[in-house]
Coordinates of N, CA and C in Angstrom, one line a residue:
M30 N 132.8 136.0 86.1 CA 132.6 134.6 86.4 C 132.8 134.4 87.9
R31 N 133.8 135.1 88.4 CA 134.1 134.9 89.9 C 132.9 135.5 90.7
N32 N 132.3 136.6 90.2 CA 131.2 137.2 90.9 C 130.0 136.3 90.9
L33 N 129.8 135.6 89.8 CA 128.7 134.6 89.7 C 128.8 133.5 90.7
G34 N 130.0 133.0 90.9 CA 130.3 131.9 91.9 C 130.0 132.4 93.3
L35 N 130.5 133.7 93.6 CA 130.3 134.3 94.9 C 128.8 134.5 95.2
A36 N 128.1 135.0 94.2 CA 126.7 135.3 94.3 C 125.9 134.0 94.6
T37 N 126.3 132.9 93.9 CA 125.6 131.6 94.1 C 125.9 131.1 95.5
L38 N 127.1 131.2 96.0 CA 127.5 130.8 97.3 C 126.7 131.6 98.4
L39 N 126.6 132.9 98.2 CA 125.9 133.7 99.2 C 124.4 133.4 99.2
L40 N 123.8 133.1 98.0 CA 122.4 132.8 98.0 C 122.1 131.4 98.5
T41 N 123.0 130.5 98.5 CA 122.7 129.1 99.0 C 123.1 128.9 100.4
L42 N 123.9 129.8 101.0 CA 124.3 129.6 102.4 C 123.1 129.6 103.4
P43 N 122.1 130.5 103.2 CA 121.0 130.5 104.2 C 120.2 129.1 104.1
L44 N 120.2 128.5 103.0 CA 119.5 127.2 102.8 C 120.2 126.1 103.6
L45 N 121.5 126.2 103.7 CA 122.2 125.1 104.4 C 122.0 125.1 105.9
G46 N 121.5 126.2 106.5 CA 121.2 126.3 107.9 C 120.2 125.2 108.4
G47 N 119.3 124.9 107.5 CA 118.3 123.9 107.9 C 118.8 122.5 107.8
C48 N 120.0 122.3 107.3 CA 120.6 120.9 107.2 C 121.4 120.5 108.4
V49 N 121.6 121.4 109.3 CA 122.5 121.1 110.4 C 121.6 120.7 111.6
V50 N 121.9 119.5 112.1 CA 121.2 119.0 113.3 C 122.2 118.8 114.4
P51 N 121.9 119.4 115.6 CA 122.9 119.2 116.7 C 123.1 117.7 117.0
V52 N 124.4 117.3 117.0 CA 124.8 115.9 117.2 C 124.4 115.5 118.6
S53 N 124.3 116.4 119.6 CA 124.0 116.0 121.0 C 122.6 115.7 121.3
V54 N 121.7 116.1 120.4 CA 120.2 115.9 120.7 C 119.9 114.5 120.9
T55 N 120.2 113.5 120.1 CA 119.8 112.1 120.2 C 120.4 111.5 121.4
P56 N 121.8 111.5 121.6 CA 122.3 110.9 122.8 C 121.8 111.5 124.1
D57 N 121.6 112.8 124.2 CA 121.1 113.4 125.4 C 119.6 112.9 125.7
L58 N 118.8 112.9 124.6 CA 117.5 112.4 124.8 C 117.4 110.9 125.2
C59 N 118.3 110.1 124.6 CA 118.4 108.7 125.0 C 118.7 108.5 126.5
R60 N 119.7 109.3 127.0 CA 120.1 109.3 128.4 C 118.9 109.7 129.3
E61 N 118.3 110.8 128.9 CA 117.2 111.4 129.7 C 116.1 110.4 129.8
M62 N 115.8 109.7 128.7 CA 114.7 108.7 128.7 C 115.1 107.4 129.4
R63 N 116.4 107.3 129.7 CA 117.0 106.0 130.2 C 116.7 104.9 129.2
A64 N 116.9 105.2 127.9 CA 116.7 104.2 126.9 C 118.0 103.4 126.7
Q65 N 117.9 102.2 126.1 CA 119.0 101.3 125.9 C 119.5 101.5 124.5
D66 N 120.8 101.4 124.3 CA 121.4 101.4 123.0 C 121.0 100.2 122.2
T67 N 120.4 100.4 121.0 CA 119.9 99.3 120.2 C 120.3 99.5 118.8
L68 N 120.0 98.5 118.0 CA 120.1 98.5 116.5 C 118.7 98.3 116.0
Q69 N 118.3 99.1 115.0 CA 117.0 98.9 114.3 C 117.4 98.2 113.0
I70 N 116.9 97.0 112.9 CA 117.2 96.2 111.7 C 115.9 96.0 110.9
R71 N 116.1 96.3 109.6 CA 115.0 96.1 108.6 C 115.5 95.2 107.5
M72 N 114.7 94.2 107.3 CA 115.0 93.2 106.2 C 113.8 93.3 105.2
M73 N 114.1 93.3 103.9 CA 113.1 93.4 102.9 C 113.1 92.0 102.1
F74 N 111.9 91.4 102.1 CA 111.7 90.1 101.5 C 110.7 90.2 100.4
G75 N 111.1 90.0 99.1 CA 110.2 89.9 98.0 C 109.3 88.8 98.1
Q76 N 108.0 88.9 97.7 CA 107.0 87.9 97.9 C 106.6 87.2 96.5
T77 N 107.5 87.3 95.5 CA 107.2 86.7 94.2 C 108.5 85.9 93.8
R78 N 108.3 84.7 93.4 CA 109.4 83.9 92.9 C 109.7 84.3 91.4
P79 N 110.9 84.0 90.9 CA 111.1 84.2 89.5 C 110.1 83.4 88.7
G80 N 109.6 84.0 87.7 CA 108.5 83.4 86.9 C 107.1 83.9 87.4
G81 N 107.0 84.6 88.5 CA 105.8 85.2 88.9 C 105.0 84.5 90.0
L82 N 105.4 83.3 90.3 CA 104.6 82.5 91.3 C 104.7 83.2 92.7
P83 N 103.6 83.5 93.4 CA 103.7 84.2 94.7 C 104.1 83.3 95.8
I84 N 104.8 83.9 96.8 CA 105.1 83.2 98.0 C 103.8 83.3 98.9
T85 N 103.2 82.2 99.2 CA 101.9 82.2 99.9 C 102.1 82.7 101.4
D86 N 101.0 83.1 102.0 CA 101.0 83.5 103.4 C 101.4 82.3 104.3
S87 N 101.0 81.1 103.9 CA 101.4 79.9 104.6 C 102.9 79.7 104.6
E88 N 103.5 79.8 103.4 CA 104.9 79.7 103.2 C 105.7 80.7 104.0
W89 N 105.2 82.0 104.0 CA 105.8 83.0 104.8 C 105.8 82.7 106.3
Q90 N 104.6 82.3 106.8 CA 104.5 82.0 108.2 C 105.4 80.8 108.6
D91 N 105.5 79.8 107.7 CA 106.4 78.7 108.0 C 107.8 79.2 108.1
F92 N 108.2 80.1 107.1 CA 109.6 80.6 107.2 C 109.8 81.4 108.4
M93 N 108.8 82.2 108.8 CA 108.9 83.0 110.1 C 109.1 82.1 111.2
T94 N 108.3 81.0 111.3 CA 108.4 80.1 112.4 C 109.7 79.4 112.5
K95 N 110.2 79.0 111.4 CA 111.5 78.2 111.4 C 112.8 79.0 111.4
E96 N 112.8 80.1 110.7 CA 114.0 80.8 110.5 C 114.2 82.1 111.3
I97 N 113.1 82.9 111.4 CA 113.2 84.2 112.0 C 112.9 84.2 113.5
T98 N 111.8 83.7 113.9 CA 111.4 83.8 115.3 C 112.4 83.2 116.2
P99 N 113.0 82.0 115.9 CA 114.0 81.4 116.8 C 115.2 82.3 117.0
R100 N 115.5 83.2 116.0 CA 116.7 84.1 116.1 C 116.3 85.4 116.8
F101 N 115.1 85.8 116.8 CA 114.6 87.0 117.5 C 113.4 86.7 118.3
P102 N 113.5 85.9 119.3 CA 112.4 85.5 120.1 C 111.8 86.6 121.0
S103 N 112.6 87.7 121.2 CA 112.1 88.8 122.1 C 111.0 89.6 121.4
G104 N 110.9 89.6 120.1 CA 109.8 90.3 119.4 C 110.3 90.9 118.1
L105 N 109.3 91.1 117.2 CA 109.6 91.7 115.9 C 108.3 92.2 115.4
T106 N 108.4 92.9 114.3 CA 107.2 93.4 113.6 C 107.4 93.1 112.1
V107 N 106.3 92.8 111.4 CA 106.3 92.6 110.0 C 105.3 93.5 109.3
F108 N 105.7 94.2 108.3 CA 104.8 95.1 107.5 C 104.6 94.5 106.1
N109 N 103.4 94.5 105.6 CA 103.2 94.3 104.1 C 103.6 95.5 103.4
A110 N 104.2 95.4 102.2 CA 104.6 96.6 101.5 C 104.6 96.2 100.0
D111 N 104.8 97.3 99.2 CA 105.0 97.1 97.7 C 106.4 97.4 97.4
G112 N 107.2 96.5 96.9 CA 108.6 96.6 96.7 C 108.9 96.9 95.2
Q113 N 110.0 97.5 95.0 CA 110.6 97.8 93.7 C 112.0 97.5 93.7
W114 N 112.5 96.8 92.6 CA 113.9 96.4 92.6 C 114.4 96.3 91.1
M115 N 115.7 96.3 90.9 CA 116.2 96.1 89.6 C 116.8 94.7 89.5
N116 N 116.4 94.0 88.5 CA 116.9 92.7 88.2 C 118.4 92.8 87.8
T117 N 119.3 92.1 88.5 CA 120.7 92.3 88.3 C 121.1 91.7 86.9
V118 N 120.3 90.8 86.4 CA 120.7 90.2 85.1 C 120.1 91.0 83.9
T119 N 118.8 91.3 83.9 CA 118.2 92.0 82.8 C 118.2 93.5 83.0
H120 N 118.4 94.0 84.2 CA 118.4 95.5 84.5 C 117.0 96.1 84.3
I121 N 116.0 95.3 84.3 CA 114.6 95.8 84.3 C 114.1 96.0 85.7
V122 N 113.5 97.1 85.9 CA 112.9 97.4 87.2 C 111.6 96.6 87.3
G123 N 111.5 95.9 88.4 CA 110.3 95.1 88.7 C 109.6 95.6 90.0
R124 N 108.4 95.2 90.1 CA 107.6 95.6 91.3 C 106.9 94.3 91.8
E125 N 106.9 94.2 93.1 CA 106.2 93.0 93.6 C 105.8 93.3 95.1
P126 N 104.9 92.5 95.6 CA 104.5 92.6 97.0 C 105.8 92.2 97.8
S127 N 105.9 92.8 99.0 CA 107.0 92.4 99.8 C 106.6 92.5 101.3
R128 N 107.5 92.0 102.1 CA 107.3 92.1 103.5 C 108.6 92.8 104.1
I129 N 108.4 93.6 105.1 CA 109.5 94.3 105.8 C 109.5 93.8 107.2
L130 N 110.6 93.1 107.6 CA 110.8 92.7 109.0 C 111.5 93.8 109.7
W131 N 111.0 94.2 110.9 CA 111.6 95.2 111.7 C 111.9 94.7 113.1
V132 N 113.2 94.7 113.4 CA 113.6 94.1 114.7 C 114.4 95.2 115.4
V133 N 114.2 95.4 116.7 CA 115.0 96.3 117.5 C 115.6 95.5 118.6
V134 N 117.0 95.4 118.5 CA 117.7 94.6 119.4 C 119.0 95.2 119.9
P135 N 119.6 94.9 121.0 CA 120.9 95.3 121.4 C 121.9 94.6 120.5
A136 N 123.1 95.2 120.3 CA 124.1 94.6 119.6 C 124.5 93.3 120.3
D137 N 124.8 92.2 119.5 CA 125.0 90.9 120.0 C 126.0 90.2 119.1
K138 N 126.9 89.4 119.7 CA 127.9 88.7 118.9 C 127.4 87.8 117.9
N139 N 126.1 87.3 118.0 CA 125.5 86.4 117.1 C 124.7 87.1 116.0
L140 N 124.5 88.4 116.1 CA 123.6 89.1 115.2 C 124.0 89.0 113.8
Q141 N 125.3 89.2 113.4 CA 125.7 89.0 112.0 C 125.4 87.6 111.5
H142 N 125.7 86.6 112.2 CA 125.4 85.2 111.8 C 123.9 85.0 111.6
N143 N 123.1 85.5 112.5 CA 121.7 85.3 112.4 C 121.1 86.0 111.2
L144 N 121.5 87.3 110.9 CA 121.1 88.0 109.7 C 121.5 87.3 108.4
R145 N 122.7 86.9 108.4 CA 123.2 86.2 107.2 C 122.5 84.9 107.0
A146 N 122.2 84.2 108.0 CA 121.5 82.9 107.9 C 120.1 83.1 107.4
I147 N 119.4 84.1 107.9 CA 118.0 84.4 107.4 C 118.1 84.8 105.9
Q148 N 119.0 85.6 105.6 CA 119.1 86.0 104.1 C 119.4 84.8 103.3
A149 N 120.3 83.9 103.7 CA 120.7 82.8 102.9 C 119.5 81.8 102.8
A150 N 118.8 81.6 103.9 CA 117.7 80.6 103.9 C 116.6 81.1 103.0
Y151 N 116.3 82.4 103.0 CA 115.2 82.9 102.2 C 115.6 82.9 100.7
R152 N 116.8 83.3 100.4 CA 117.2 83.3 99.0 C 117.1 81.9 98.4
Q153 N 117.6 80.9 99.2 CA 117.6 79.5 98.7 C 116.2 79.0 98.6
Q154 N 115.4 79.1 99.7 CA 114.0 78.5 99.7 C 113.1 79.1 98.7
F155 N 113.2 80.4 98.4 CA 112.3 81.0 97.5 C 113.0 81.6 96.2
S156 N 114.2 81.1 95.9 CA 114.9 81.4 94.6 C 115.0 83.0 94.4
Q157 N 115.4 83.7 95.5 CA 115.5 85.1 95.4 C 116.9 85.5 95.1
Q158 N 117.1 86.6 94.4 CA 118.4 87.2 94.1 C 119.0 87.8 95.3
A159 N 118.1 88.4 96.1 CA 118.7 89.2 97.3 C 117.6 89.3 98.4
V160 N 118.0 89.6 99.6 CA 117.2 90.0 100.7 C 117.8 91.3 101.2
G161 N 117.0 92.4 101.1 CA 117.5 93.7 101.6 C 117.7 93.7 103.1
L162 N 118.7 94.5 103.5 CA 119.0 94.6 104.9 C 119.5 96.1 105.2
T163 N 118.9 96.7 106.2 CA 119.4 98.0 106.7 C 119.6 97.9 108.2
I164 N 120.6 98.5 108.7 CA 120.9 98.5 110.1 C 121.1 100.0 110.5
Q165 N 120.4 100.4 111.6 CA 120.6 101.8 112.1 C 120.8 101.7 113.6
S166 N 121.7 102.4 114.0 CA 122.0 102.5 115.5 C 121.1 103.6 116.1
G167 N 120.8 103.4 117.4 CA 120.0 104.4 118.1 C 119.7 103.9 119.5
C168 N 118.6 104.3 120.0 CA 118.2 103.8 121.3 C 116.7 103.5 121.4
S169 N 116.3 102.6 122.3 CA 114.9 102.2 122.4 C 114.5 102.1 123.8
L170 N 113.3 102.2 124.0 CA 112.7 102.1 125.4 C 111.3 101.5 125.2
F171 N 111.1 100.4 125.9 CA 109.9 99.7 125.9 C 109.4 99.6 127.3
N172 N 108.4 100.5 127.7 CA 107.9 100.5 129.0 C 106.4 101.0 129.0

């Protein structure tokens, strides 16, 4: 039994070599490029109300104009996507059209407030259970 564990370990060790990424690669590249420390923020917005009624393009544009653009006036990108999520009440997996908002910004004292305000406004206006949010640190350069 002990030999089996040792054999398994010896066979899997070479595979782990591909999992190691030098930590210094990204910071060095950011400095060399003279890039700014930023956060990449992605928010996921379902485009279907409970009951199946879609959120129209006009409603989305109005929401963007009133809630998102004033909070991120420097720029943003929106992608159309196909989303999948689990209903927290029925535990049934649903699929629906969605939009992904992608914003690249420096850290800011108002950022948390702005993100929470957008999430709350969207959930309330369109009867959504949730608005997805991911935040990733990195660096960016626009030139």
